[in-house]
Every structure is written in structure tokens, then in C-alpha cells.
CSV table of C-alpha atoms and ligand atoms in Angstrom, one decimal:
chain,number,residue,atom,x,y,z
A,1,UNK,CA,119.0,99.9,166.3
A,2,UNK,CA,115.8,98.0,165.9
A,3,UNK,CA,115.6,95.2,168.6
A,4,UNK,CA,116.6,95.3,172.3
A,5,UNK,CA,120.1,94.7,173.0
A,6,UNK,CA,121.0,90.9,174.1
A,7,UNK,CA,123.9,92.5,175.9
A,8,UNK,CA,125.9,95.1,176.9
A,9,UNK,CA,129.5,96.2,176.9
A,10,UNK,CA,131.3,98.8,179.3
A,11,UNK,CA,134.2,100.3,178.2
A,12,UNK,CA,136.4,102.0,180.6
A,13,UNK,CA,138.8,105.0,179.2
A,14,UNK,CA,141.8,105.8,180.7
A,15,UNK,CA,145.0,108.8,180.6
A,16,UNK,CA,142.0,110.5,179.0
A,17,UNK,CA,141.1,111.5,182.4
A,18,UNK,CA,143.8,113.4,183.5
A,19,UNK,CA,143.0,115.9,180.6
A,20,UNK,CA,141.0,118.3,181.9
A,21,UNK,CA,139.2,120.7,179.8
A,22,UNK,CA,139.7,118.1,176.8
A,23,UNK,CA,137.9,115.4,178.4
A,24,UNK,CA,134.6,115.9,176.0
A,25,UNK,CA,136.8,116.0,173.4
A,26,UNK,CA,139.0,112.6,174.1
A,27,UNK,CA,135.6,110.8,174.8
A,28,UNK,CA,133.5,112.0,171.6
A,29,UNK,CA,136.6,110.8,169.1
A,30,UNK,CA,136.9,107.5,171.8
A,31,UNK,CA,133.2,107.1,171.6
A,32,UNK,CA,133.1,107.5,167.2
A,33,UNK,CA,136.0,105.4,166.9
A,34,UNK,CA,135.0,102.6,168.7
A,35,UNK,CA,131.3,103.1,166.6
A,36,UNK,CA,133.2,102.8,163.8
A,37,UNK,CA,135.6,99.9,164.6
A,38,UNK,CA,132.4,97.8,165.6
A,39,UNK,CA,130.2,98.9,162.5
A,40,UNK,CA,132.8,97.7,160.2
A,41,UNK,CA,132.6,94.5,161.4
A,42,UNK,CA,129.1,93.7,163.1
A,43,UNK,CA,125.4,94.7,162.2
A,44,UNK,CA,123.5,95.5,165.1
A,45,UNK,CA,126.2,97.2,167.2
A,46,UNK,CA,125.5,100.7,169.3
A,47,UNK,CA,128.2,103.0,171.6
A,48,UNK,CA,126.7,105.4,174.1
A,49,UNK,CA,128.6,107.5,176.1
A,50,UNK,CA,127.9,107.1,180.0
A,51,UNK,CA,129.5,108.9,183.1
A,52,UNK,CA,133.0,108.1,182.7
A,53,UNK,CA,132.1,104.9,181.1
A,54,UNK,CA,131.5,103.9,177.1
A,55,UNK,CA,128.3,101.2,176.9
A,56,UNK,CA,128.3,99.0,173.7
A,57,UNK,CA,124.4,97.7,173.0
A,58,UNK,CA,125.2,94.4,171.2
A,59,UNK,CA,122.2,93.0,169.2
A,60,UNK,CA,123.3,89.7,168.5
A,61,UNK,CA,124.7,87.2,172.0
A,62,UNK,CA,127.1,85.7,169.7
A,63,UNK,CA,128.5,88.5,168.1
A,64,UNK,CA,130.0,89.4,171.8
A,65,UNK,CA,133.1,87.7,171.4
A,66,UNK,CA,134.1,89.4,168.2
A,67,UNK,CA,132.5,93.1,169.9
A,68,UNK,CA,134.5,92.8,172.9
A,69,UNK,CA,137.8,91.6,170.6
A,70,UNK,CA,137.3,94.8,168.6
A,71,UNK,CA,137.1,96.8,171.5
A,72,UNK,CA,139.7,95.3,173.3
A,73,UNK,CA,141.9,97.1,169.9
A,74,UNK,CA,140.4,100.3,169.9
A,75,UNK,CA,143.2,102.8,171.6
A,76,UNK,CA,142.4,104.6,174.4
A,77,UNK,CA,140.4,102.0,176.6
A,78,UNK,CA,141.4,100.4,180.0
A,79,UNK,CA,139.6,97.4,179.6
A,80,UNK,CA,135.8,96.3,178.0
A,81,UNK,CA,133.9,93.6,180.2
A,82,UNK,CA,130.4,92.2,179.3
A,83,UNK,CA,127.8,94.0,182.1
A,84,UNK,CA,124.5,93.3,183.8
A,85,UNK,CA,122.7,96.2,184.5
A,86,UNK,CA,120.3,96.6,187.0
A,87,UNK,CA,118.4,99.5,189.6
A,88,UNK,CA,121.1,100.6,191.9
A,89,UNK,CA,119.2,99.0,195.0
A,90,UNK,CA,120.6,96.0,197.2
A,91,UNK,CA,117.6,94.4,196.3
A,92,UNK,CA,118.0,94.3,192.3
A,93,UNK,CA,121.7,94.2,192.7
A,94,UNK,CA,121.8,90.7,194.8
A,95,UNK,CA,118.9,89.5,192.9
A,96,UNK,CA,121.3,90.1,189.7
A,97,UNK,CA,124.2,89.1,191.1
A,98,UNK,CA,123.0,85.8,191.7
A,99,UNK,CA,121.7,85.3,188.7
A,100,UNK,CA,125.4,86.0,186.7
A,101,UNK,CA,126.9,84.1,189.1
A,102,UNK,CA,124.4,81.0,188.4
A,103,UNK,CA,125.5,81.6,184.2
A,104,UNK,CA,129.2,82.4,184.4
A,105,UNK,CA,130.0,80.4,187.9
A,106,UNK,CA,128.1,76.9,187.9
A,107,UNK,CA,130.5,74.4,188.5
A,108,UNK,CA,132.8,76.4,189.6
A,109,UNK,CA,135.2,75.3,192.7
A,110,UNK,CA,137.7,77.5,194.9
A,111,UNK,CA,137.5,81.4,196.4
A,112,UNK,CA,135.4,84.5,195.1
A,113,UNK,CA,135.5,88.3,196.0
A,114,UNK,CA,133.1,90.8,195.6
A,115,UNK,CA,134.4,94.2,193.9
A,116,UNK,CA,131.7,96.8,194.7
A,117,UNK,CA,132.3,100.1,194.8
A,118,UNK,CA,129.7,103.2,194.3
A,119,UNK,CA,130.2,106.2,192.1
A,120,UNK,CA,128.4,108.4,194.1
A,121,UNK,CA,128.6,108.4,198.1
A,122,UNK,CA,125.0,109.5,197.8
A,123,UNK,CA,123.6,106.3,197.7
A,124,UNK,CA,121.7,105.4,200.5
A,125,UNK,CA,123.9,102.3,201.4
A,126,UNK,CA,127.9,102.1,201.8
A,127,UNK,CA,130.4,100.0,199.6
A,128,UNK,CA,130.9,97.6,202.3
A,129,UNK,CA,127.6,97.3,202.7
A,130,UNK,CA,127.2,96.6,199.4
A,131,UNK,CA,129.9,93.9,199.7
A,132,UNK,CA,128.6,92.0,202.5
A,133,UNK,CA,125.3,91.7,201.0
A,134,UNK,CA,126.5,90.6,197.5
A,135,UNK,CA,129.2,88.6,198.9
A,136,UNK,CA,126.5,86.8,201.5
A,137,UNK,CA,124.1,85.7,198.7
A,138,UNK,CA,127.1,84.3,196.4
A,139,UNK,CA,128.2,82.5,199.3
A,140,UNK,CA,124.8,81.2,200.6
A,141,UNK,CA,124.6,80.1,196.7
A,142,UNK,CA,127.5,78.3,195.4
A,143,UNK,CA,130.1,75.9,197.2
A,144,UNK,CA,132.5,78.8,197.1
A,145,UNK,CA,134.6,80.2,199.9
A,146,UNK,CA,135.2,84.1,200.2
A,147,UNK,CA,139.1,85.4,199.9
A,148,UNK,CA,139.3,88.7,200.2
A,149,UNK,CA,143.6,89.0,199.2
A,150,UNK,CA,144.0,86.6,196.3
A,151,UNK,CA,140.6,84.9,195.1
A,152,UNK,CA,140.2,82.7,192.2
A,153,UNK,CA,137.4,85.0,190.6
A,154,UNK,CA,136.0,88.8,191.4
A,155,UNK,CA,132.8,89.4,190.9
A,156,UNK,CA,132.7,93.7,190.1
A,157,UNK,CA,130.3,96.1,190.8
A,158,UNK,CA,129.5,99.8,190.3
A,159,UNK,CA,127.2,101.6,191.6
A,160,UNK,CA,125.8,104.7,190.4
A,161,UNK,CA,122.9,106.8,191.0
A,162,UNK,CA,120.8,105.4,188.3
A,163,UNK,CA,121.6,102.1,187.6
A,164,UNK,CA,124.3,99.4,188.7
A,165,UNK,CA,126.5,97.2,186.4
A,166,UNK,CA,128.1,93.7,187.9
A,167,UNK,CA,130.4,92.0,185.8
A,168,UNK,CA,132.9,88.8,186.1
A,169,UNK,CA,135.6,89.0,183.4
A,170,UNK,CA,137.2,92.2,181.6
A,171,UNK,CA,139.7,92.0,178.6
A,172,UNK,CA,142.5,94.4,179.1
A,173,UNK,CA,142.3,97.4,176.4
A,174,UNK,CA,145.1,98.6,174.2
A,175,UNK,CA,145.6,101.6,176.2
A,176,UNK,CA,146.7,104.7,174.6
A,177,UNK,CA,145.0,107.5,173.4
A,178,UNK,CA,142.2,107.8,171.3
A,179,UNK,CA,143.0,107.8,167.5
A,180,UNK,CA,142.8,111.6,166.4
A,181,UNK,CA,143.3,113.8,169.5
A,182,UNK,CA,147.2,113.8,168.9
A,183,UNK,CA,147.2,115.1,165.3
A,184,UNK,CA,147.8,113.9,161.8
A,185,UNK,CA,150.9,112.3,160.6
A,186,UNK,CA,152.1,110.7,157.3
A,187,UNK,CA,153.4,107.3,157.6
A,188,UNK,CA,155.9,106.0,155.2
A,189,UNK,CA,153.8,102.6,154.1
A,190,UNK,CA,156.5,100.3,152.7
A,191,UNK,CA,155.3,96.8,152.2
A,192,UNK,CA,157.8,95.5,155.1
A,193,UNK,CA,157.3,94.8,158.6
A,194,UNK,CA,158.4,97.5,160.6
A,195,UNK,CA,156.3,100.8,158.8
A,196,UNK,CA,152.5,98.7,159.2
A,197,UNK,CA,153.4,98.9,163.1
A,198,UNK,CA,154.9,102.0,163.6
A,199,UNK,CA,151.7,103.6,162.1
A,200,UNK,CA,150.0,101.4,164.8
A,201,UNK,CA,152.2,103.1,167.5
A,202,UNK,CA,151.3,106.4,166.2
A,203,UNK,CA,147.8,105.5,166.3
A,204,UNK,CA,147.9,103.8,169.6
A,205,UNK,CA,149.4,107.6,170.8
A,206,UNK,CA,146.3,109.4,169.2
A,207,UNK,CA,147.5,110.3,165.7
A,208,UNK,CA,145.4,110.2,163.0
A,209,UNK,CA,147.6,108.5,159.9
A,210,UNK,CA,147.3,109.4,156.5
A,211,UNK,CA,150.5,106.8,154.4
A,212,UNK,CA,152.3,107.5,151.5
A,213,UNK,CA,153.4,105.0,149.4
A,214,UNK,CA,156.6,105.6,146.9
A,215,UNK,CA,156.2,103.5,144.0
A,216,UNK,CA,158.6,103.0,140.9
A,217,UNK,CA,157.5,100.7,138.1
A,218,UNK,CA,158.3,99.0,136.6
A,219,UNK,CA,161.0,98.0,138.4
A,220,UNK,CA,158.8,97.4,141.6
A,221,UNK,CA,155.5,95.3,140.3
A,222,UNK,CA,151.6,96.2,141.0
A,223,UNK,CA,152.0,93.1,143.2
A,224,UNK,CA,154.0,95.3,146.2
A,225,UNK,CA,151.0,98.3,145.3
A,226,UNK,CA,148.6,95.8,146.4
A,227,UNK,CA,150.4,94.7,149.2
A,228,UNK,CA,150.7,98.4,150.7
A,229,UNK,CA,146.9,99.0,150.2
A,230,UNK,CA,146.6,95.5,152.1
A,231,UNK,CA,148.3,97.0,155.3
A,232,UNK,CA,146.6,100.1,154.7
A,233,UNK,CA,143.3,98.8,155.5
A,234,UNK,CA,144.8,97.3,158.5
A,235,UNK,CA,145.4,100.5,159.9
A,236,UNK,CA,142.3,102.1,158.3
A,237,UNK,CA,140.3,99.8,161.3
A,238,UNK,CA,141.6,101.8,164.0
A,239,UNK,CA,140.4,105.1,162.4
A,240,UNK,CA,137.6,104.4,159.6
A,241,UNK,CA,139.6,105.4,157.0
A,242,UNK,CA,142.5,106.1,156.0
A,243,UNK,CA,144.4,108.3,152.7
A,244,UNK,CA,146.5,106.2,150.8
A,245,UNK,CA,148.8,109.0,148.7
A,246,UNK,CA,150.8,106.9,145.9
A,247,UNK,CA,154.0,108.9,144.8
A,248,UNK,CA,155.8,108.2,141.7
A,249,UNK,CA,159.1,107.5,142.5
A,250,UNK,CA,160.7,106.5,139.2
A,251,UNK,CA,161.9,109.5,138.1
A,252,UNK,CA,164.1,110.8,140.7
A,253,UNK,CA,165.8,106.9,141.0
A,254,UNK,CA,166.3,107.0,137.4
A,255,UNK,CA,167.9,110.6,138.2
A,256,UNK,CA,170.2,109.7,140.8
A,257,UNK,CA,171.4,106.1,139.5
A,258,UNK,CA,172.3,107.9,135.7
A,259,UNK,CA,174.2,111.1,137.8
A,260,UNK,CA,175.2,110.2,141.7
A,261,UNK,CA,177.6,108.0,142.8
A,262,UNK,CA,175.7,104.6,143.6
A,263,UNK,CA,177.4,104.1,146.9
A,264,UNK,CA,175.4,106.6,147.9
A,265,UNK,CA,172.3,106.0,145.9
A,266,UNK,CA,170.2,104.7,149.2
A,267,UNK,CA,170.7,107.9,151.3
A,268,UNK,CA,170.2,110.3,148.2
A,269,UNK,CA,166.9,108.1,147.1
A,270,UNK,CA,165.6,108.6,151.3
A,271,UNK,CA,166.3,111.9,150.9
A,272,UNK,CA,163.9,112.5,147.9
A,273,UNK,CA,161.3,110.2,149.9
A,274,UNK,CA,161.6,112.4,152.9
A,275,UNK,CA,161.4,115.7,150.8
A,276,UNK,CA,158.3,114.8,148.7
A,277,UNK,CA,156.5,113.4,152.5
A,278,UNK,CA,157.1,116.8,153.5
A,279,UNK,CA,155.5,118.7,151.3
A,280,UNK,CA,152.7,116.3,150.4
A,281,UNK,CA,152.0,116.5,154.9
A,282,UNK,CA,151.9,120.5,154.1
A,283,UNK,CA,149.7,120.1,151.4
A,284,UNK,CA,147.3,117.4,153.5
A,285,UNK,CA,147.9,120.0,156.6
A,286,UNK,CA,149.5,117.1,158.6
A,287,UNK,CA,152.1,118.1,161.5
A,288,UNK,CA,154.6,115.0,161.6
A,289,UNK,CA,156.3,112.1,159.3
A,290,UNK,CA,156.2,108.7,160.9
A,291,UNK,CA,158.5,105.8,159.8
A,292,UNK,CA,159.3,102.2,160.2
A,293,UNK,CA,163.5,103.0,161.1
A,294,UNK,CA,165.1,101.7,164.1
A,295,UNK,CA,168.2,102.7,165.2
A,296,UNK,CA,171.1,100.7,163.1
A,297,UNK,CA,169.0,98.2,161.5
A,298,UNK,CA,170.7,99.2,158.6
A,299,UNK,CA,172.8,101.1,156.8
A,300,UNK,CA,170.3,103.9,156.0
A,301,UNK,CA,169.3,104.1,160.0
A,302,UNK,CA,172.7,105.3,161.5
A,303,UNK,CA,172.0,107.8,163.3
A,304,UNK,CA,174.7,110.0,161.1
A,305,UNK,CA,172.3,108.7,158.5
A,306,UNK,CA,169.3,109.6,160.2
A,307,UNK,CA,170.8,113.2,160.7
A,308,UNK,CA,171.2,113.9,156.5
A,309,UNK,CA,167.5,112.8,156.2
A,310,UNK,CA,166.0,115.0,159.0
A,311,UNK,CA,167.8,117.6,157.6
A,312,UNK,CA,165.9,117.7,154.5
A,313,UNK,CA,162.1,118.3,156.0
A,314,UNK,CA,160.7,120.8,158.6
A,315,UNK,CA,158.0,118.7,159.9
A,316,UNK,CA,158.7,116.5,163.0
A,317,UNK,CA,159.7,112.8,162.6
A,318,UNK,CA,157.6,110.1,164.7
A,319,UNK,CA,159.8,106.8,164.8
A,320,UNK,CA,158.2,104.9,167.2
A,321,UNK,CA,160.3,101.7,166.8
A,322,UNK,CA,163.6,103.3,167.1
A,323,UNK,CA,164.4,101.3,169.8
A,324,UNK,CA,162.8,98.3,169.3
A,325,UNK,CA,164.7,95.5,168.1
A,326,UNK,CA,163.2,93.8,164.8
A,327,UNK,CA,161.7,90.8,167.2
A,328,UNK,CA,159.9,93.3,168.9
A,329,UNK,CA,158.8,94.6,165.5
A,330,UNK,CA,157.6,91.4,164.2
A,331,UNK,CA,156.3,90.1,167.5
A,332,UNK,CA,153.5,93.4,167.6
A,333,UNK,CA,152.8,92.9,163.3
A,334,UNK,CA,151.4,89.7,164.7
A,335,UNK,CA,149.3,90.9,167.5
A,336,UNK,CA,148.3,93.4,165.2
A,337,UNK,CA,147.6,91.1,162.2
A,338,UNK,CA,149.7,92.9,159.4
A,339,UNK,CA,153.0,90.1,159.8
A,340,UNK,CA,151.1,87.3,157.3
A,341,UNK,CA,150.8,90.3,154.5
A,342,UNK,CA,154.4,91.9,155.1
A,343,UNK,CA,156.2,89.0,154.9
A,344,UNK,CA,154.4,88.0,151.5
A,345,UNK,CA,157.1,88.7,148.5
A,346,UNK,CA,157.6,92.1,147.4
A,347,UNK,CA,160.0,94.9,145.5
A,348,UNK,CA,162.0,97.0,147.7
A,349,UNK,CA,162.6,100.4,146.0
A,350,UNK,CA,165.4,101.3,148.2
A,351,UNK,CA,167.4,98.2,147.2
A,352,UNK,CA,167.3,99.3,143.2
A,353,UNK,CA,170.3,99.8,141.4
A,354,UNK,CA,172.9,99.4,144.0
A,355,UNK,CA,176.2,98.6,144.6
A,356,UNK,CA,178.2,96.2,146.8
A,357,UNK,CA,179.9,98.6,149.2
A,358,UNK,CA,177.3,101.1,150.2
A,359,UNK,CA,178.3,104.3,151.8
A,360,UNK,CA,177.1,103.6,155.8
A,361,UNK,CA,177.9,107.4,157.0
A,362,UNK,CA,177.1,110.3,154.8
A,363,UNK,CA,177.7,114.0,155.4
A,364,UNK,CA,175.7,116.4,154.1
A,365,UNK,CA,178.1,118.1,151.9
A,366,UNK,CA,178.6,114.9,150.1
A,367,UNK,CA,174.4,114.5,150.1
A,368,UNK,CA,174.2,118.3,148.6
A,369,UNK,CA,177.6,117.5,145.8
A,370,UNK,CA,175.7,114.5,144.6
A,371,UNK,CA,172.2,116.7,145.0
A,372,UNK,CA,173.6,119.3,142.8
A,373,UNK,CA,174.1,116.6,140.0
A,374,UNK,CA,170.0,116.3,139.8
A,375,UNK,CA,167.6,118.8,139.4
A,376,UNK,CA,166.3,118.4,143.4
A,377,UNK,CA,163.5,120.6,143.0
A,378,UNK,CA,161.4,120.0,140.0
A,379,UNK,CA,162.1,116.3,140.6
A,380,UNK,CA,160.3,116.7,144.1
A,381,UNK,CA,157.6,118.6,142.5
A,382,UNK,CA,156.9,116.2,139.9
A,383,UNK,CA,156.8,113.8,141.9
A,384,UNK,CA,154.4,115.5,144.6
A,385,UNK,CA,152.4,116.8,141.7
A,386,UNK,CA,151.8,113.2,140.6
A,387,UNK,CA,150.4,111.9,143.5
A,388,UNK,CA,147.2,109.0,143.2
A,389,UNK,CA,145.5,109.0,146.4
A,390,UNK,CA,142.8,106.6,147.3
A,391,UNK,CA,140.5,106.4,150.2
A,392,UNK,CA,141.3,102.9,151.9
A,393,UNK,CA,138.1,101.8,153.8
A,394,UNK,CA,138.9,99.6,156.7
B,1,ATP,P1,159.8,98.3,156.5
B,1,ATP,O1,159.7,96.9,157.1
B,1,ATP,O2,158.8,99.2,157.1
B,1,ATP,O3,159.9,98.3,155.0
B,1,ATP,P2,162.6,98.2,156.7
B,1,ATP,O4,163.2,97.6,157.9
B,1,ATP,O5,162.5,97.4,155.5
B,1,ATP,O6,161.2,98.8,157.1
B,1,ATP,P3,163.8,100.4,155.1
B,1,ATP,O7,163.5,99.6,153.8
B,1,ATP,O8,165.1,100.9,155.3
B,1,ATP,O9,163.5,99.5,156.4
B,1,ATP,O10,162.8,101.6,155.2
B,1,ATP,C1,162.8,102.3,156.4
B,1,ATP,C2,161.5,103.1,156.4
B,1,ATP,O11,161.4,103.9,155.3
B,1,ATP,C3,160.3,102.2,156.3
B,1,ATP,O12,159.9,101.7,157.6
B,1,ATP,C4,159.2,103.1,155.8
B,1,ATP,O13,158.7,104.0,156.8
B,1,ATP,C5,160.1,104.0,154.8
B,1,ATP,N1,160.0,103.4,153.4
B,1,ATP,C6,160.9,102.6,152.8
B,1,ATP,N2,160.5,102.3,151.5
B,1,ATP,C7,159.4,103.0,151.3
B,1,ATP,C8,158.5,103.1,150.2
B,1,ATP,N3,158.7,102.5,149.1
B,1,ATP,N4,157.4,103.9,150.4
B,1,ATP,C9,157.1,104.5,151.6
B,1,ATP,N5,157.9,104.4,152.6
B,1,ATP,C10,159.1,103.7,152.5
B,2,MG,MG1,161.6,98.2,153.7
């Protein structure tokens, strides 16, 4: 970073410190993430890890809106609040105190409370001192009164043995754990609503996402291709990039709607999904599937239904909307900024050449009559064999 930062960021972290032994590890993959979040959208951006604390150098005063929004995404932090920093004396802590107070309170009318608290009880002065002090000079300084139980506004401070950070205002984080320190998984990437924010669940629980993508032209167009790689780089933010595998799936629906029985066409095509995910997440040496299914949406996501697909793939299944109803769904692809691309028109492969009357509960011997029609196997590898992947930058 060439020039001196016009401000400053502190990031606190937070379930990562009830781990232990793999605290280092939670705060370097916390610490690159959030590098990498802010460097794919801002210039003169810099994290540096602190005691307990993440510090964000911003070059740029009005790029601190945008930093703190991007941080306030990044999984794993508590909250992010723009910092003074000063020498951890009364002295330079009143004397900076005053002056935030001047910038963020002028005008201001109604109660205040002073937040200080020290990291260290070495310091040669106590927290309360620390608050009486502070707290005097804001109130000789503004028309504010001091209320201790519910003010209007806090002003924070935090002590430590080499330097003190005051602040007024933190965003609340995303919470979580850090992208990466969970394992990988493969998300089914569909072009709908619900798969775009269970891979941001998965994230927002540590996993590292790699998506696959099952694509069958030309009955589905390039258009719902596009669309998938859209949503990918959504979720490519949260991790700096992020494999984009693209399975033919043509093939094995052309197999199952010329030989199966079409009323059970949607279970049989899932089940080929599932079994070409799985062996494309050995291949990739990722531990878990993750999908977009909630529990009875639809047909397909009976939990009977559920069962038969399970049953064709080792790996574990992450479904982290499985209870959520779709409002839920579509209320986080908002917050998450994935909704306005979803709901953009698109082909769904699962609803390709079906009947009326779909079968809603399969059993697996009725799966594995209709499975012995096909040839399961080299249909799987064909299709795993034929795999385009692309690296999606965020
Ligand atoms: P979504 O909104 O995520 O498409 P949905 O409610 O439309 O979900 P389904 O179409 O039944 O539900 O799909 C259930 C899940 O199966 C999806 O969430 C996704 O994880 C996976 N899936 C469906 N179609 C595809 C596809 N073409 N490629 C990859 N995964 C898919
Ligand atoms: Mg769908």
C-alpha cells in the first residue's frame, strides 16, 4: 500500500474463539478472505491481523462505506466499526475522544455512554477510570447528558498495551465461520432460487464450495448456462474463487425418457445428478454434496424421496434450507443479492419430458427396476468424464 491509510477498520471475530488450538488457523483463512473480498472490489485496501482483532487500512475515506459493507458479508466476523487509534494513555485517549465525538456527534441531542474497557489489566489506569475520564470530557463538551442503562449513543473504547481504538457505530457481521475451515463441498448450482443460497449457508458455516452445474442442450438454452455462472460469481465473493464443473446431462435424460417409465422420470433423472456429484466430489477430493431441497417443496423433496437419492452417493448431504420455507429462501437471495438473477427466465432440466401424474413416493426397488432399463454405469461415467470446468472469479 503506497499512501497512509485515511482510515481504519476493526474487525472483531467470533465462535472462532472457542477453538482452541485452531485459532491461528480460523484467523489466517478469516484474515485472506476478507483480503480478498475487499481487493475485488476496492484499490487501496489492506487487512492486518491484530490481537484478537482484524484491522482493515482503507486508502481512500470514501471507499469506507463500500469496505465496511463488504466486511459486514465476510463470514466469521462479529461486527466491523470504523476506529481511531491512538497511544493507550488517558491523555491521547480523551484528547481523541473528543475529537470523534466533535465529527460523528455535532449536533447531536439526548444521552451518551462511554464503553471502555482494557485488554490488558496491566495498564497503569482501571476501566472505570478510563470511563470517568472519557465520559467527563464528552460531557464537559457537548450538551449531552450521561445514561449509563439505555443511552442514545456509546461511544467504545479498548484499550491495549500499545495502542487504544475508540469508535461510535459497528455494523453487525454475518457471523459464522470463516469460509474454508469446515471443508469442501459441491453445490448443486441450478439457476433457481433456493441452490444460490444454500451454498451461501454452507459458506456462512465454513465450507469451501466448488458447484456443479447439469446441463442438457439443447433442450435447456446457453441462456440458463449463463445464468448459473452469474450466481456463481456471487458466491465466488465470499471465497475468491470458486470451480464451476459443467456436466453434460443429455445423455442419461435421453436414456431414461426412451426406457423408464416417465412418472418416474424426475426421481430416476436426480438420481443420475446425485451419482455423477459424487464421484466428480471424489475426484475434486471434496467431503459433502450441498443442495437447494427443502423438505416437501415438491414432489422430488419427500422425504421418501429424499431417501432413494441419498441412497445412491457415499458422501454426506449438506441441505441447509431443509427447513426453511421458500419465503425464507427468497427473503436471504435478496440479502445476498442472487434473487434479481434467479428469477430471470430459465430451463429447468428436471421438468423435461414429463408426465402429468408424477410418481410423489418411490421405493428403491422400483428406482433399481427402472435403473436396470439404462446402462447406470457408463452413463455416469460419460457424463463425469465430460465435465467443462471453469474458474469463476468473483
Ligand atoms: P432451485 O431454486 O435451487 O433450482 P428448486 O426449488 O427449483 O431449487 P429443484 O428444481 O427440485 O428445486 O432442485 C432441487 C435441487 O437440486 C436444487 O436446489 C439444486 O441443488 C439441485 N438441482 C436441480 N437442478 C439442477 C441442475 N440442473 N444442476 C445442478 N443442480 C440442480
Ligand atoms: Mg430448480
Amino acid at each position: 500500500m503506497s499512501d497512509p491509510d485515511e482510515a481504519l477498520l476493526m474487525a472483531r471475530v467470533g465462535e472462532l474463539w472457542l477453538k482452541g488450538r485452531n485459532r491461528d488457523h480460523f484467523v489466517r483463512a478469516l484474515h485472506d478472505n476478507l483480503q480478498t473480498a475487499l481487493s475485488a472490489a476496492l484499490s487501496h485496501v489492506q487487512v492486518m491481523a491484530g490481537r484478537g482483532r482484524l484491522y482493515v487500512g482503507v486508502g481512500r475515506a470514501e471507499d469506507v462505506p463500500r469496505a465496511l459493507a463488504i466486511c459486514a458479508d465476510v463470514p466469521g466476523l462479529v461486527d466491523v466499526a470504523r476506529v481511531e487509534r491512538c497511544p493507550p494513555t488517558l491523555d491521547a485517549i480523551e484528547a481523541a475522544a473528543l475529537a470523534l465525538v466533535e465529527a460523528r456527534w455535532a449536533g447531536a441531542t439526548g444521552s451518551f455512554a462511554i464503553d471502555g474497557r482494557r485488554t490488558q489489566k496491566t495498564l497503569p489506569f482501571s476501566s472505570s477510570d478510563l470511563n470517568r475520564r472519557v465520559g467527563a470530557a464528552v460531557l464537559a463538551a457537548t450538551g449531552l447528558r450521561v445514561d449509563l442503562s439505555r443511552p442514545d449513543r456509546t461511544l467504545s473504547v479498548e484499550v491495549g498495551p500499545r495502542r487504544a481504538h475508540l469508535w461510535t457505530a459497528a455494523c453487525p457481521g454475518a457471523g459464522g465461520l470463516p469460509v474454508g475451515t469446515a471443508g469442501g463441498a459441491l453445490l448443486m448450482l441450478s439457476g433457481g432460487i433456493d441452490s444460490p443460497v444454500a451454498g451461501y449457508l454452507a459458506q456462512k458455516r465454513g465450507c469451501r464450495l466448488e458447484a456443479v452445474y447439469f446441463h442438457s442442450p439443447p433442450f435447456v438454452g446457453e441462456a440458463t448456462r449463463a445464468k448459473v455462472q452469474a450466481l456463481a460469481r456471487r458466491l465466488a465473493a465470499r471465497q475468491g474463487r470458486l470451480t464451476l464443473h459443467v456436466a453434460p446431462f443429455t445423455d442419461p435424460q435421453l436414456a431414461i425418457r426412451d426406457h423408464c417409465d416417465r412418472r418416474m422420470a424426475v426421481l430416476l433423472y436426480r438420481r443420475m445428478m446425485y451419482r455423477i456429484a459424487d464421484r466428480l466430489a471424489g475426484r475434486r477430493g471434496l467431503d459433502a454434496l450441498c443442495t437447494g431441497e427443502m423438505l416437501g417443496q415438491v414432489a422430488s423433496q419427500t422425504m421418501a424421496n429424499l431417501t432413494l437419492v441419498d441412497a445412491v452417493c457415499d458422501r454426506l448431504v449438506l441441505r441447509p434450507l431443509l427447513t426453511h420455507d421458500k419465503q425464507e429462501s427468497v427473503a436471504l437471495a435478496r440479502r445476498i443479492g442472487t434473487y434479481e438473477t434467479s428469477i430471470l427466465p430459465h430451463d429447468d432440466c428436471c421438468a423435461l419430458f414429463l408426465p402429468d401424474h408424477p410418481v410423489t413416493r418411490g421405493t428403491a426397488p422400483l428406482m433399481r427396476g427402472q435403473e436396470s432399463r439404462i446402462d447406470v454405469d457408463a452413463l455416469v461415467e460419460q457424463a463425469a468424464q465430460g465435465v467443462e470446468s471453469v474458474e469463476i472469479e468473483p
